[in-house]
Every structure is written in C-alpha cells, then in structure tokens.
C-alpha cells in the first residue's frame, strides 16, 4: 500500500470512529426480515417506514423483460446497520443507500442491503435498487395466481397478498403505506396503466413513457401496472377524473363499463362519504382464467368485462381496504366483509333483494355464494391460505348486517362514516372497529361480535 501523509490517515480514522461509535448510531442493528404478521411472517420488514417509491420501469411484451430502478425513500424507526426489502426473482444489478454503494445479499424473497455507514434512528434515507429479468407469477397459499401475469399481448402486476415483490423491491406489507411515482416505458402502440393520475406521456425512438402519480398513501398489494393495447376512456364526473382502460378482446362486452364506473362511484360517495383518492377508473384486462378481480388503487383490475355487482365490490374497496387498510392480513374481513356488504346494500337500493333477504339466503344456504361460510370465524382465519375464503366475505357481511339490525340504520351508517373518517389513509384493526361501534351506539355489542366474528360454527338464527 502506498504511503499516505499521516494527517490524512488520522482524518480517515476519526471519520470512521465518528460514524461508528457516536450518538444515534450506537446500537445500530440489522432490521428484521418481517413485520410480524401472524399469517405471513416473512412479509414486510422491520426498522423503517417507507414514505415514497419512485419506480422507473421498462417492459417489452415480446421478450417479457423488465428493467427497473426502484428509488425508495424511508425513515429509519431505529438505528440500522442493515435492512431488508422483499423481492421475488429478478436480478439485482446495483444497490445504493444515500447515494453510496451498499452491499446486497439475497436469501429467498429477502434482499438485504448493508450501507457503508449505519442509518441513524428517525432519519430519512434513500435506497436505490437497479434490477432486471423476467418477472414471475406466484402461486398463493390458496392456489390462486398473482404477481406478474402475462397474456398474449401484454402483462399485469397484481399483488394481493404478496405479489408486488415480483416486479419491485419494497416493504411488502399493508402496514407500510406510501406515495408512489410509477414511470413505465413500453414499445409504441402499447399503453402502460398504473395507479393514480397520468401526469405525462411521451414517445421517443419508438418507445412511449407513461408517468403515473399516486399521492395518497397506498399499500404495496394495491400497486399495479397493466400493459396492453388498451382502448382508453377518460372523463370527469362529480369533479373526479376517471380513466378506464379496456383490453380490445373485452371491448364489446365492456361498452357499459365507463358509465357504470361513474354511476357506482357516485352512489358509493353518497353511501360511504367522501371519495378517498384523486381519481377513479378501472382496468379491464383479458385473463379469462384468473378467477378474481382486484381493487388496485384508483383503478380496480378486472380480468374480463365485469358485471355491476363486481364493480360495486371493487370500488367499495377504495374506501374499505385501500383508504382504511388492515394492519395485518388476519383482519382481511375489514376489506371483504364491507365490500360484500356494499353489494347487498346496492342490490337493496336498486330494486333487488333487501339486505335482510340476502342475509336469510346466506343463513339458509340458498345463495350461490354461501357455500363454506361457516368453516371458520371471519376475524380469525386459521392460515394464510384461507384469508380469501367464504367466511371472510359472506359471514363477515352477515356480521355487519347483524350490527345494522341491532343499532339501526342511522347509527350503522354513522359508524361506517366515522370509521372511514377516523382512519382515512391509515391502518386499523378489528378491535378498533368493535370499540367504535360500541361507543357510537352506546350498546354493549360484545356478544354480537363474539358470535359473528370470533365464534366457531354456525350461530343460532338471530
Ligand atoms: N380482494 C379481491 C376481491 O375481493 C380478491 C382477491 C384477489 C384476493 N386476490 C386475493 C383476496 C388474494 C385475498 C388474497 O375482489
Ligand atoms: Zn374484495
């Protein structure tokens, strides 16, 4: 090693000492590999809180290759010597923290970054990950497909409950919501649709760049990018911009979709209160065998042309799930029970069965969707593979109907609106809901909630 003047060496030594031994860096430890979700222990990561994702993506449908840069802005919630991100598949090419090279290592879906110097508690830092590869499809614990899904002429990223990590690295758990700027470049002729609003679109050298912005907090499972040769329908209704993208294969069957998005968004604003985001819309893709829709933020994804009930359900999630998000996956009924009950309310108010009749049909087992609703209590799914099972939908909607009949319509809708207002853009859990319902009704609802949310088996007929 060449000789260096002594004062330079001393300076370097002092710098080293000051970064490793002083003040807030003392006690810096590695961040945890999960946030402690009882059903999904590996999801999310400990020790930091993301405030913003800037995802710059480039995708070519013909080759299926994704190139991406994720720039993550986060706050350390304690001093960190290293921290984890969730990422499934893909190749990591370069990683930095605060602009300086950081060491990266991978183990399964855990990507660990070790910055050159520890990250002090309560300070903001930025991490960038440059990556590429063919993003993969994941099979969920319940057997359904999510992550990156391809069709003949495009692709879509869908992330409930785990799949967003197949197309970007992050803190993949609903308890850490953040703002997003998602920029996607695709070959000319394709459109890349994502959450929020399109702020700019331009074409250079045969490739079109789309810039999408989501300012309101979003959980990672609600982030999406859909790439295809979409037909685009835009309008503004009730002061809200609306963007509907339709796959050409579904165009005929989707003629009524834009109008329905407008009317159902308006009905839900009247029923649940202020719309939580700055735009509404939908993506009608063409994945006929997917078997589900997803409430991706501001633009629910439909795998084929949706009927009105399904639109009611996915748009209701914009309030229940997307704005007010469960703190852990075991509280999934806070999403699905409410979105299902929104369907019952919509049917009741549009010349169909009353919610009481739907309740009775579920209780008697005569509704097509009532199969399997008694297999476990909705607020306590027994395993990760069962968070989207019938009790979490149908029996949880029955619980809400029992609440409504017990406290009356006025108080019931006041509970819903207060819930949405108190936790707007946040996270919440079952206990907070039951406590609110008791406070606003002035009633002891312990038995009702135990019976309908927590007790095994079919409750006695009310
Ligand atoms: N949330 C979706 C809906 O209700 C359904 C769904 C899709 C889902 N993928 C999931 C639920 C994974 C749980 C887990 O329309
Ligand atoms: Zn749902």
Tab-separated table of C-alpha atoms and ligand atoms in Angstrom:
chain	number	residue	atom	x	y	z
A	1	UNK	CA	0.000	0.000	0.000
A	2	UNK	CA	1.472	3.421	-0.926
A	3	UNK	CA	2.437	5.777	1.853
A	4	UNK	CA	-0.090	8.473	2.793
A	5	UNK	CA	0.560	11.602	4.843
A	6	UNK	CA	-0.184	10.901	8.493
A	7	UNK	CA	-2.836	13.611	8.850
A	8	UNK	CA	-4.915	12.031	6.068
A	9	UNK	CA	-4.773	8.693	7.809
A	10	UNK	CA	-5.741	10.284	11.117
A	11	UNK	CA	-8.615	12.101	9.441
A	12	UNK	CA	-9.924	8.872	7.969
A	13	UNK	CA	-9.633	7.150	11.342
A	14	UNK	CA	-11.570	9.936	13.073
A	15	UNK	CA	-14.268	9.788	10.386
A	16	UNK	CA	-14.535	6.053	10.884
A	17	UNK	CA	-14.788	6.435	14.650
A	18	UNK	CA	-17.342	9.219	14.430
A	19	UNK	CA	-19.623	7.247	12.116
A	20	UNK	CA	-19.471	4.004	14.008
A	21	UNK	CA	-19.327	4.953	17.690
A	22	UNK	CA	-21.167	8.174	18.320
A	23	UNK	CA	-24.671	9.193	19.385
A	24	UNK	CA	-27.604	7.757	17.488
A	25	UNK	CA	-25.570	5.172	15.585
A	26	UNK	CA	-24.741	3.397	18.774
A	27	UNK	CA	-26.632	0.149	18.931
A	28	UNK	CA	-27.366	0.020	15.204
A	29	UNK	CA	-28.620	-3.483	14.469
A	30	UNK	CA	-29.889	-5.324	11.395
A	31	UNK	CA	-33.553	-4.719	10.592
A	32	UNK	CA	-35.972	-7.635	10.931
A	33	UNK	CA	-36.894	-9.813	7.945
A	34	UNK	CA	-40.647	-9.450	8.580
A	35	UNK	CA	-43.117	-7.149	10.342
A	36	UNK	CA	-44.515	-9.970	12.463
A	37	UNK	CA	-47.733	-10.657	10.542
A	38	UNK	CA	-49.150	-13.748	12.229
A	39	UNK	CA	-50.236	-15.308	8.902
A	40	UNK	CA	-47.328	-14.109	6.701
A	41	UNK	CA	-44.220	-13.922	8.912
A	42	UNK	CA	-41.831	-13.108	6.055
A	43	UNK	CA	-43.827	-10.226	4.557
A	44	UNK	CA	-42.648	-6.686	5.112
A	45	UNK	CA	-39.507	-5.767	7.025
A	46	UNK	CA	-38.637	-4.177	10.347
A	47	UNK	CA	-36.836	-0.970	11.289
A	48	UNK	CA	-38.057	1.512	8.705
A	49	UNK	CA	-41.117	3.106	7.225
A	50	UNK	CA	-41.322	3.893	3.505
A	51	UNK	CA	-42.728	7.290	2.563
A	52	UNK	CA	-42.239	7.165	-1.214
A	53	UNK	CA	-41.469	4.756	-4.048
A	54	UNK	CA	-40.179	6.002	-7.366
A	55	UNK	CA	-40.337	3.075	-9.783
A	56	UNK	CA	-38.851	3.586	-13.226
A	57	UNK	CA	-39.715	0.569	-15.343
A	58	UNK	CA	-39.181	-0.530	-18.907
A	59	UNK	CA	-41.037	-3.550	-20.272
A	60	UNK	CA	-41.220	-5.244	-23.657
A	61	UNK	CA	-44.160	-7.626	-24.103
A	62	UNK	CA	-42.370	-9.530	-26.905
A	63	UNK	CA	-39.404	-10.521	-24.736
A	64	UNK	CA	-41.142	-10.343	-21.315
A	65	UNK	CA	-38.135	-8.473	-19.958
A	66	UNK	CA	-38.473	-5.889	-17.253
A	67	UNK	CA	-35.783	-3.407	-16.402
A	68	UNK	CA	-36.345	-1.346	-13.299
A	69	UNK	CA	-34.952	1.134	-10.864
A	70	UNK	CA	-36.664	1.483	-7.504
A	71	UNK	CA	-35.800	4.572	-5.514
A	72	UNK	CA	-37.202	4.147	-2.035
A	73	UNK	CA	-37.402	6.990	0.464
A	74	UNK	CA	-37.853	5.780	4.018
A	75	UNK	CA	-37.409	6.768	7.647
A	76	UNK	CA	-35.416	4.539	9.965
A	77	UNK	CA	-37.554	3.760	13.020
A	78	UNK	CA	-34.386	2.710	14.848
A	79	UNK	CA	-30.664	2.725	14.159
A	80	UNK	CA	-29.982	0.200	11.381
A	81	UNK	CA	-26.743	-1.476	10.406
A	82	UNK	CA	-28.603	-3.209	7.546
A	83	UNK	CA	-32.202	-3.659	6.436
A	84	UNK	CA	-34.327	-5.935	4.298
A	85	UNK	CA	-36.502	-5.441	1.227
A	86	UNK	CA	-38.854	-8.053	-0.231
A	87	UNK	CA	-38.078	-9.174	-3.786
A	88	UNK	CA	-39.005	-12.397	-5.605
A	89	UNK	CA	-36.924	-13.414	-8.616
A	90	UNK	CA	-35.220	-10.893	-10.950
A	91	UNK	CA	-31.520	-9.960	-10.962
A	92	UNK	CA	-30.224	-7.199	-8.723
A	93	UNK	CA	-27.595	-5.216	-10.634
A	94	UNK	CA	-26.773	-2.279	-8.402
A	95	UNK	CA	-27.706	-1.006	-4.950
A	96	UNK	CA	-27.024	2.257	-3.182
A	97	UNK	CA	-28.069	3.849	0.084
A	98	UNK	CA	-27.963	7.626	0.355
A	99	UNK	CA	-26.144	7.692	-2.974
A	100	UNK	CA	-23.293	5.427	-1.888
A	101	UNK	CA	-22.763	1.814	-2.846
A	102	UNK	CA	-24.432	-0.627	-0.455
A	103	UNK	CA	-23.750	-4.335	-0.162
A	104	UNK	CA	-26.615	-6.554	-1.307
A	105	UNK	CA	-27.314	-10.158	-0.398
A	106	UNK	CA	-30.301	-12.370	-1.146
A	107	UNK	CA	-31.972	-15.273	0.581
A	108	UNK	CA	-35.326	-16.388	-0.815
A	109	UNK	CA	-37.556	-13.313	-1.048
A	110	UNK	CA	-35.358	-11.299	1.336
A	111	UNK	CA	-32.976	-8.764	-0.189
A	112	UNK	CA	-30.642	-7.339	2.467
A	113	UNK	CA	-28.839	-4.040	1.968
A	114	UNK	CA	-25.879	-3.106	4.124
A	115	UNK	CA	-24.984	0.568	3.782
A	116	UNK	CA	-21.415	1.766	4.180
A	117	UNK	CA	-22.409	3.539	7.395
A	118	UNK	CA	-25.241	2.792	9.796
A	119	UNK	CA	-28.573	4.597	9.388
A	120	UNK	CA	-29.465	6.718	12.420
A	121	UNK	CA	-32.829	6.393	14.103
A	122	UNK	CA	-35.584	8.737	12.924
A	123	UNK	CA	-33.681	9.953	9.857
A	124	UNK	CA	-34.814	9.722	6.278
A	125	UNK	CA	-32.714	7.687	3.864
A	126	UNK	CA	-32.963	6.686	0.221
A	127	UNK	CA	-32.193	3.289	-1.210
A	128	UNK	CA	-31.966	2.517	-4.902
A	129	UNK	CA	-32.109	-0.912	-6.465
A	130	UNK	CA	-31.398	-1.411	-10.152
A	131	UNK	CA	-32.767	-4.731	-11.384
A	132	UNK	CA	-33.918	-6.652	-14.432
A	133	UNK	CA	-35.199	-10.012	-15.628
A	134	UNK	CA	-38.408	-11.834	-16.431
A	135	UNK	CA	-40.808	-11.183	-13.570
A	136	UNK	CA	-42.580	-14.310	-12.397
A	137	UNK	CA	-46.060	-15.428	-11.493
A	138	UNK	CA	-46.546	-16.557	-7.888
A	139	UNK	CA	-48.965	-19.202	-6.722
A	140	UNK	CA	-50.606	-18.140	-3.458
A	141	UNK	CA	-51.043	-20.322	-0.406
A	142	UNK	CA	-54.673	-20.693	-1.600
A	143	UNK	CA	-53.606	-21.793	-5.082
A	144	UNK	CA	-54.502	-18.618	-6.986
A	145	UNK	CA	-52.077	-16.809	-9.273
A	146	UNK	CA	-50.672	-13.359	-8.646
A	147	UNK	CA	-47.521	-11.335	-9.170
A	148	UNK	CA	-46.659	-10.815	-12.836
A	149	UNK	CA	-49.268	-12.269	-15.178
A	150	UNK	CA	-48.885	-12.338	-18.945
A	151	UNK	CA	-51.407	-12.687	-21.712
A	152	UNK	CA	-50.968	-12.937	-25.479
A	153	UNK	CA	-50.131	-9.265	-25.904
A	154	UNK	CA	-49.302	-7.699	-22.568
A	155	UNK	CA	-48.937	-8.216	-18.845
A	156	UNK	CA	-50.206	-7.045	-15.475
A	157	UNK	CA	-48.747	-6.860	-11.970
A	158	UNK	CA	-51.208	-7.878	-9.231
A	159	UNK	CA	-50.141	-8.065	-5.640
A	160	UNK	CA	-52.664	-9.435	-3.166
A	161	UNK	CA	-51.451	-10.563	-0.763
A	162	UNK	CA	-47.776	-10.977	-1.726
A	163	UNK	CA	-47.146	-10.476	-5.464
A	164	UNK	CA	-45.888	-6.892	-5.723
A	165	UNK	CA	-42.399	-8.165	-4.860
A	166	UNK	CA	-42.283	-9.916	-8.257
A	167	UNK	CA	-41.982	-6.557	-10.034
A	168	UNK	CA	-40.463	-4.184	-7.492
A	169	UNK	CA	-38.499	-4.414	-4.242
A	170	UNK	CA	-40.087	-2.860	-1.166
A	171	UNK	CA	-41.638	-3.200	2.237
A	172	UNK	CA	-44.309	-5.596	1.073
A	173	UNK	CA	-46.870	-5.419	3.877
A	174	UNK	CA	-50.124	-3.431	4.162
A	175	UNK	CA	-48.976	-1.777	7.401
A	176	UNK	CA	-46.450	0.363	5.497
A	177	UNK	CA	-48.323	2.612	3.068
A	178	UNK	CA	-46.517	5.138	0.874
A	179	UNK	CA	-46.870	7.523	-2.078
A	180	UNK	CA	-45.768	6.238	-5.494
A	181	UNK	CA	-44.455	7.639	-8.754
A	182	UNK	CA	-44.528	4.866	-11.335
A	183	UNK	CA	-42.982	5.530	-14.736
A	184	UNK	CA	-43.307	2.827	-17.368
A	185	UNK	CA	-41.773	2.756	-20.831
A	186	UNK	CA	-43.210	0.319	-23.377
A	187	UNK	CA	-42.987	-0.101	-27.166
A	188	UNK	CA	-45.057	2.447	-29.099
A	189	UNK	CA	-48.595	1.152	-29.637
A	190	UNK	CA	-48.846	-0.192	-26.099
A	191	UNK	CA	-50.262	1.673	-23.124
A	192	UNK	CA	-48.940	1.206	-19.592
A	193	UNK	CA	-51.628	1.916	-16.997
A	194	UNK	CA	-50.952	2.321	-13.301
A	195	UNK	CA	-52.427	3.789	-10.141
A	196	UNK	CA	-53.275	7.456	-9.685
A	197	UNK	CA	-53.103	10.059	-12.409
A	198	UNK	CA	-51.210	10.175	-15.676
A	199	UNK	CA	-49.034	13.277	-15.474
A	200	UNK	CA	-47.186	12.885	-18.746
A	201	UNK	CA	-46.869	10.641	-21.750
A	202	UNK	CA	-44.251	10.955	-24.481
A	203	UNK	CA	-42.733	8.885	-27.244
A	204	UNK	CA	-39.077	8.791	-28.301
A	205	UNK	CA	-37.364	6.338	-30.613
A	206	UNK	CA	-40.380	4.063	-30.830
A	207	UNK	CA	-40.961	3.768	-27.089
A	208	UNK	CA	-43.638	5.503	-25.041
A	209	UNK	CA	-43.068	6.614	-21.468
A	210	UNK	CA	-46.065	6.937	-19.125
A	211	UNK	CA	-45.722	8.761	-15.809
A	212	UNK	CA	-48.274	7.873	-13.133
A	213	UNK	CA	-48.525	9.565	-9.760
A	214	UNK	CA	-50.197	8.356	-6.553
A	215	UNK	CA	-50.051	10.990	-3.834
A	216	UNK	CA	-52.315	9.373	-1.294
A	217	UNK	CA	-50.799	6.530	0.743
A	218	UNK	CA	-51.045	3.125	-0.952
A	219	UNK	CA	-50.366	-0.380	0.336
A	220	UNK	CA	-47.990	-2.373	-1.880
A	221	UNK	CA	-50.627	-5.045	-2.615
A	222	UNK	CA	-52.715	-2.357	-4.352
A	223	UNK	CA	-49.989	-1.194	-6.729
A	224	UNK	CA	-50.405	-2.258	-10.335
A	225	UNK	CA	-49.034	-1.832	-13.822
A	226	UNK	CA	-51.019	-3.147	-16.785
A	227	UNK	CA	-49.502	-3.189	-20.251
A	228	UNK	CA	-51.545	-3.797	-23.384
A	229	UNK	CA	-53.088	-2.269	-26.465
A	230	UNK	CA	-55.870	-0.752	-24.405
A	231	UNK	CA	-58.761	1.393	-25.503
A	232	UNK	CA	-58.847	4.394	-23.187
A	233	UNK	CA	-62.000	6.155	-21.971
A	234	UNK	CA	-61.486	9.296	-19.913
A	235	UNK	CA	-63.996	11.681	-18.434
A	236	UNK	CA	-64.578	13.767	-15.318
A	237	UNK	CA	-67.646	13.153	-13.193
A	238	UNK	CA	-68.599	14.871	-9.964
A	239	UNK	CA	-65.267	16.689	-10.083
A	240	UNK	CA	-63.371	13.385	-10.161
A	241	UNK	CA	-61.168	12.427	-13.129
A	242	UNK	CA	-61.947	8.929	-14.426
A	243	UNK	CA	-59.644	6.702	-16.511
A	244	UNK	CA	-60.870	3.380	-17.873
A	245	UNK	CA	-58.577	1.120	-19.925
A	246	UNK	CA	-60.132	-1.800	-21.818
A	247	UNK	CA	-58.351	-4.701	-23.498
A	248	UNK	CA	-59.551	-4.933	-27.120
A	249	UNK	CA	-60.621	-8.557	-26.539
A	250	UNK	CA	-63.125	-7.309	-23.924
A	251	UNK	CA	-64.222	-4.126	-25.701
A	252	UNK	CA	-67.618	-5.359	-26.895
A	253	UNK	CA	-68.603	-6.784	-23.524
A	254	UNK	CA	-67.309	-3.667	-21.719
A	255	UNK	CA	-69.313	-0.992	-23.519
A	256	UNK	CA	-71.210	-0.110	-20.353
A	257	UNK	CA	-68.193	-0.151	-18.022
A	258	UNK	CA	-67.200	3.555	-18.142
A	259	UNK	CA	-70.775	4.691	-17.396
A	260	UNK	CA	-71.094	2.151	-14.602
A	261	UNK	CA	-67.819	3.262	-13.017
A	262	UNK	CA	-69.187	6.829	-12.976
A	263	UNK	CA	-72.584	5.899	-11.510
A	264	UNK	CA	-71.325	3.404	-8.956
A	265	UNK	CA	-68.542	5.729	-7.761
A	266	UNK	CA	-71.239	8.408	-7.277
A	267	UNK	CA	-73.548	6.009	-5.388
A	268	UNK	CA	-70.708	4.937	-3.101
A	269	UNK	CA	-69.774	8.566	-2.391
A	270	UNK	CA	-73.359	9.149	-1.290
A	271	UNK	CA	-73.417	5.969	0.776
A	272	UNK	CA	-69.954	5.963	2.400
A	273	UNK	CA	-68.850	9.593	2.288
A	274	UNK	CA	-66.014	11.451	0.539
A	275	UNK	CA	-64.082	9.509	-2.118
A	276	UNK	CA	-60.598	8.975	-0.658
A	277	UNK	CA	-58.473	9.409	-3.804
A	278	UNK	CA	-57.951	11.940	-6.573
A	279	UNK	CA	-59.303	9.807	-9.429
A	280	UNK	CA	-61.443	6.765	-10.189
A	281	UNK	CA	-61.443	4.269	-13.041
A	282	UNK	CA	-60.856	0.656	-13.992
A	283	UNK	CA	-58.646	-1.664	-15.979
A	284	UNK	CA	-60.463	-4.353	-17.934
A	285	UNK	CA	-57.796	-6.833	-18.939
A	286	UNK	CA	-58.134	-10.154	-20.667
A	287	UNK	CA	-57.116	-13.033	-18.403
A	288	UNK	CA	-60.269	-15.141	-18.561
A	289	UNK	CA	-58.876	-17.910	-16.352
A	290	UNK	CA	-57.621	-15.719	-13.499
A	291	UNK	CA	-60.824	-16.129	-11.492
A	292	UNK	CA	-60.724	-12.926	-9.477
A	293	UNK	CA	-60.717	-9.151	-9.682
A	294	UNK	CA	-58.525	-6.896	-7.549
A	295	UNK	CA	-59.223	-3.483	-6.028
A	296	UNK	CA	-55.949	-1.929	-7.266
A	297	UNK	CA	-55.939	1.648	-6.028
A	298	UNK	CA	-57.982	4.147	-8.093
A	299	UNK	CA	-58.358	1.555	-10.903
A	300	UNK	CA	-59.652	-1.870	-9.949
A	301	UNK	CA	-58.387	-4.626	-12.230
A	302	UNK	CA	-60.975	-6.873	-13.877
A	303	UNK	CA	-59.721	-9.958	-15.675
A	304	UNK	CA	-62.692	-9.746	-18.080
A	305	UNK	CA	-65.696	-7.443	-18.555
A	306	UNK	CA	-67.259	-7.047	-15.069
A	307	UNK	CA	-70.932	-7.033	-14.103
A	308	UNK	CA	-72.368	-4.285	-11.881
A	309	UNK	CA	-72.057	-6.239	-8.620
A	310	UNK	CA	-68.346	-6.819	-9.165
A	311	UNK	CA	-67.804	-3.121	-9.894
A	312	UNK	CA	-69.699	-2.240	-6.704
A	313	UNK	CA	-67.451	-4.629	-4.775
A	314	UNK	CA	-64.107	-3.440	-6.153
A	315	UNK	CA	-64.973	0.252	-5.935
A	316	UNK	CA	-66.221	-0.194	-2.338
A	317	UNK	CA	-62.691	-1.388	-1.527
A	318	UNK	CA	-61.402	2.088	-2.393
A	319	UNK	CA	-62.954	3.103	0.942
A	320	UNK	CA	-62.740	-0.242	2.756
A	321	UNK	CA	-59.254	-1.673	2.328
A	322	UNK	CA	-57.499	0.965	0.241
A	323	UNK	CA	-58.157	4.081	2.317
A	324	UNK	CA	-58.685	2.226	5.615
A	325	UNK	CA	-56.268	-0.696	5.414
A	326	UNK	CA	-55.991	-3.646	7.803
A	327	UNK	CA	-52.845	-3.573	9.913
A	328	UNK	CA	-52.377	-7.312	9.366
A	329	UNK	CA	-53.776	-9.926	6.988
A	330	UNK	CA	-55.820	-11.643	9.678
A	331	UNK	CA	-58.156	-8.618	9.586
A	332	UNK	CA	-58.966	-9.193	5.914
A	333	UNK	CA	-62.693	-9.232	6.793
A	334	UNK	CA	-62.397	-5.433	7.230
A	335	UNK	CA	-61.877	-5.423	3.442
A	336	UNK	CA	-64.021	-8.253	2.180
A	337	UNK	CA	-66.907	-8.184	4.637
A	338	UNK	CA	-67.513	-4.494	3.916
A	339	UNK	CA	-67.098	-4.793	0.129
A	340	UNK	CA	-69.538	-7.714	0.140
A	341	UNK	CA	-71.997	-5.799	2.292
A	342	UNK	CA	-71.726	-2.899	-0.179
A	343	UNK	CA	-73.076	-5.329	-2.818
A	344	UNK	CA	-76.016	-6.208	-0.563
A	345	UNK	CA	-76.765	-2.518	0.027
A	346	UNK	CA	-76.525	-1.699	-3.657
A	347	UNK	CA	-78.883	-4.552	-4.540
A	348	UNK	CA	-81.329	-3.398	-1.841
A	349	UNK	CA	-81.342	0.140	-3.235
A	350	UNK	CA	-81.618	-0.911	-6.890
A	351	UNK	CA	-84.809	-2.955	-6.961
A	352	UNK	CA	-83.261	-6.234	-5.834
A	353	UNK	CA	-83.354	-8.344	-2.681
A	354	UNK	CA	-83.212	-6.457	0.607
A	355	UNK	CA	-80.051	-6.980	2.634
A	356	UNK	CA	-82.224	-8.934	5.089
A	357	UNK	CA	-83.307	-11.285	2.291
A	358	UNK	CA	-79.690	-11.770	1.226
A	359	UNK	CA	-78.770	-12.434	4.865
A	360	UNK	CA	-81.547	-15.046	5.099
A	361	UNK	CA	-80.426	-16.708	1.856
A	362	UNK	CA	-76.888	-16.928	3.197
A	363	UNK	CA	-78.123	-18.251	6.532
A	364	UNK	CA	-80.303	-20.882	4.822
A	365	UNK	CA	-77.600	-21.789	2.330
A	366	UNK	CA	-79.750	-20.908	-0.686
A	367	UNK	CA	-77.437	-18.173	-2.042
A	368	UNK	CA	-74.806	-19.463	-4.509
A	369	UNK	CA	-72.090	-17.675	-2.561
A	370	UNK	CA	-72.970	-19.126	0.829
A	371	UNK	CA	-71.018	-22.377	0.442
A	372	UNK	CA	-68.347	-22.746	3.102
A	373	UNK	CA	-69.207	-19.621	5.095
A	374	UNK	CA	-69.282	-21.461	8.444
A	375	UNK	CA	-65.871	-23.131	8.192
A	376	UNK	CA	-64.097	-20.627	10.485
A	377	UNK	CA	-64.817	-17.303	12.205
A	378	UNK	CA	-64.180	-14.354	9.838
A	379	UNK	CA	-61.924	-12.363	12.185
A	380	UNK	CA	-59.674	-15.389	12.785
A	381	UNK	CA	-58.613	-17.094	9.525
A	382	UNK	CA	-56.728	-20.268	10.526
A	383	UNK	CA	-53.929	-19.987	7.929
A	384	UNK	CA	-52.513	-17.800	5.167
A	385	UNK	CA	-54.187	-19.947	2.520
A	386	UNK	CA	-57.619	-19.070	3.837
A	387	UNK	CA	-57.629	-15.264	4.068
A	388	UNK	CA	-59.839	-15.058	0.974
A	389	UNK	CA	-62.211	-17.901	1.881
A	390	UNK	CA	-66.013	-17.547	2.046
A	391	UNK	CA	-66.284	-16.727	5.803
A	392	UNK	CA	-64.158	-13.593	5.250
A	393	UNK	CA	-66.662	-12.425	2.621
A	394	UNK	CA	-70.148	-13.779	3.302
A	395	UNK	CA	-70.154	-14.438	7.018
A	396	UNK	CA	-68.401	-11.108	7.664
A	397	UNK	CA	-71.095	-9.316	5.631
A	398	UNK	CA	-73.657	-11.143	7.792
A	399	UNK	CA	-71.872	-9.787	10.878
A	400	UNK	CA	-72.259	-6.248	9.507
A	401	UNK	CA	-75.927	-6.882	8.780
A	402	UNK	CA	-76.435	-8.032	12.386
A	403	UNK	CA	-74.717	-4.874	13.566
A	404	UNK	CA	-77.063	-2.814	11.376
A	405	UNK	CA	-80.231	-4.502	12.648
A	406	UNK	CA	-79.019	-4.148	16.261
A	407	UNK	CA	-78.067	-0.438	16.190
A	408	UNK	CA	-80.428	0.805	13.454
A	409	UNK	CA	-79.680	2.422	10.090
A	410	UNK	CA	-78.797	5.889	11.370
A	411	UNK	CA	-76.186	4.657	13.816
A	412	UNK	CA	-74.910	1.965	11.422
A	413	UNK	CA	-74.108	4.453	8.667
A	414	UNK	CA	-72.684	6.853	11.233
A	415	UNK	CA	-70.342	4.050	12.367
A	416	UNK	CA	-69.230	3.383	8.772
A	417	UNK	CA	-68.615	7.041	8.014
A	418	UNK	CA	-66.791	7.678	11.277
A	419	UNK	CA	-64.623	4.593	10.679
A	420	UNK	CA	-63.688	5.929	7.237
A	421	UNK	CA	-63.033	9.413	8.540
A	422	UNK	CA	-61.023	8.397	11.622
A	423	UNK	CA	-58.722	6.016	9.719
A	424	UNK	CA	-58.641	7.685	6.296
A	425	UNK	CA	-55.332	6.800	4.568
A	426	UNK	CA	-54.281	4.762	7.599
A	427	UNK	CA	-54.306	1.274	9.087
A	428	UNK	CA	-56.781	-0.175	11.542
A	429	UNK	CA	-57.797	-3.443	13.180
A	430	UNK	CA	-60.892	-5.336	14.302
A	431	UNK	CA	-60.692	-4.157	17.908
A	432	UNK	CA	-60.781	-0.529	16.764
A	433	UNK	CA	-63.925	-1.234	14.753
A	434	UNK	CA	-65.788	-3.011	17.536
A	435	UNK	CA	-64.785	-0.315	20.035
A	436	UNK	CA	-66.062	2.416	17.705
A	437	UNK	CA	-69.354	0.585	17.147
A	438	UNK	CA	-69.906	0.296	20.902
A	439	UNK	CA	-69.011	3.931	21.502
A	440	UNK	CA	-71.306	5.335	18.817
A	441	UNK	CA	-74.228	3.021	19.591
A	442	UNK	CA	-73.859	3.236	23.363
A	443	UNK	CA	-74.516	-0.511	23.436
A	444	UNK	CA	-72.570	-3.484	24.712
A	445	UNK	CA	-72.005	-5.373	21.460
A	446	UNK	CA	-69.610	-7.945	22.911
A	447	UNK	CA	-71.927	-10.885	22.385
A	448	UNK	CA	-72.831	-9.865	18.839
A	449	UNK	CA	-69.205	-9.559	17.739
A	450	UNK	CA	-68.116	-12.701	19.554
A	451	UNK	CA	-70.903	-14.658	17.903
A	452	UNK	CA	-70.475	-13.334	14.373
A	453	UNK	CA	-66.751	-12.564	14.164
A	454	UNK	CA	-64.936	-14.858	16.575
A	455	UNK	CA	-67.009	-17.952	17.425
A	456	UNK	CA	-66.645	-21.231	15.562
A	457	UNK	CA	-69.621	-22.825	13.829
A	458	UNK	CA	-72.961	-21.515	12.634
A	459	UNK	CA	-74.520	-19.054	15.078
A	460	UNK	CA	-78.149	-19.599	16.147
A	461	UNK	CA	-80.691	-17.847	13.917
A	462	UNK	CA	-80.968	-14.246	15.167
B	1	LIG	N1	-59.537	-8.768	-2.994
B	1	LIG	C1	-60.084	-9.378	-4.186
B	1	LIG	C2	-61.568	-9.052	-4.233
B	1	LIG	O1	-62.226	-9.150	-3.264
B	1	LIG	C3	-59.958	-10.856	-4.235
B	1	LIG	C4	-58.579	-11.360	-4.172
B	1	LIG	C5	-57.731	-11.433	-5.198
B	1	LIG	C6	-57.872	-11.832	-3.045
B	1	LIG	N2	-56.541	-11.956	-4.778
B	1	LIG	C7	-56.612	-12.207	-3.495
B	1	LIG	C8	-58.184	-11.964	-1.735
B	1	LIG	C9	-55.674	-12.725	-2.631
B	1	LIG	C10	-57.235	-12.461	-0.875
B	1	LIG	C11	-55.989	-12.843	-1.309
B	1	LIG	O2	-62.101	-8.700	-5.222
B	2	LIG	ZN1	-62.963	-7.918	-2.277
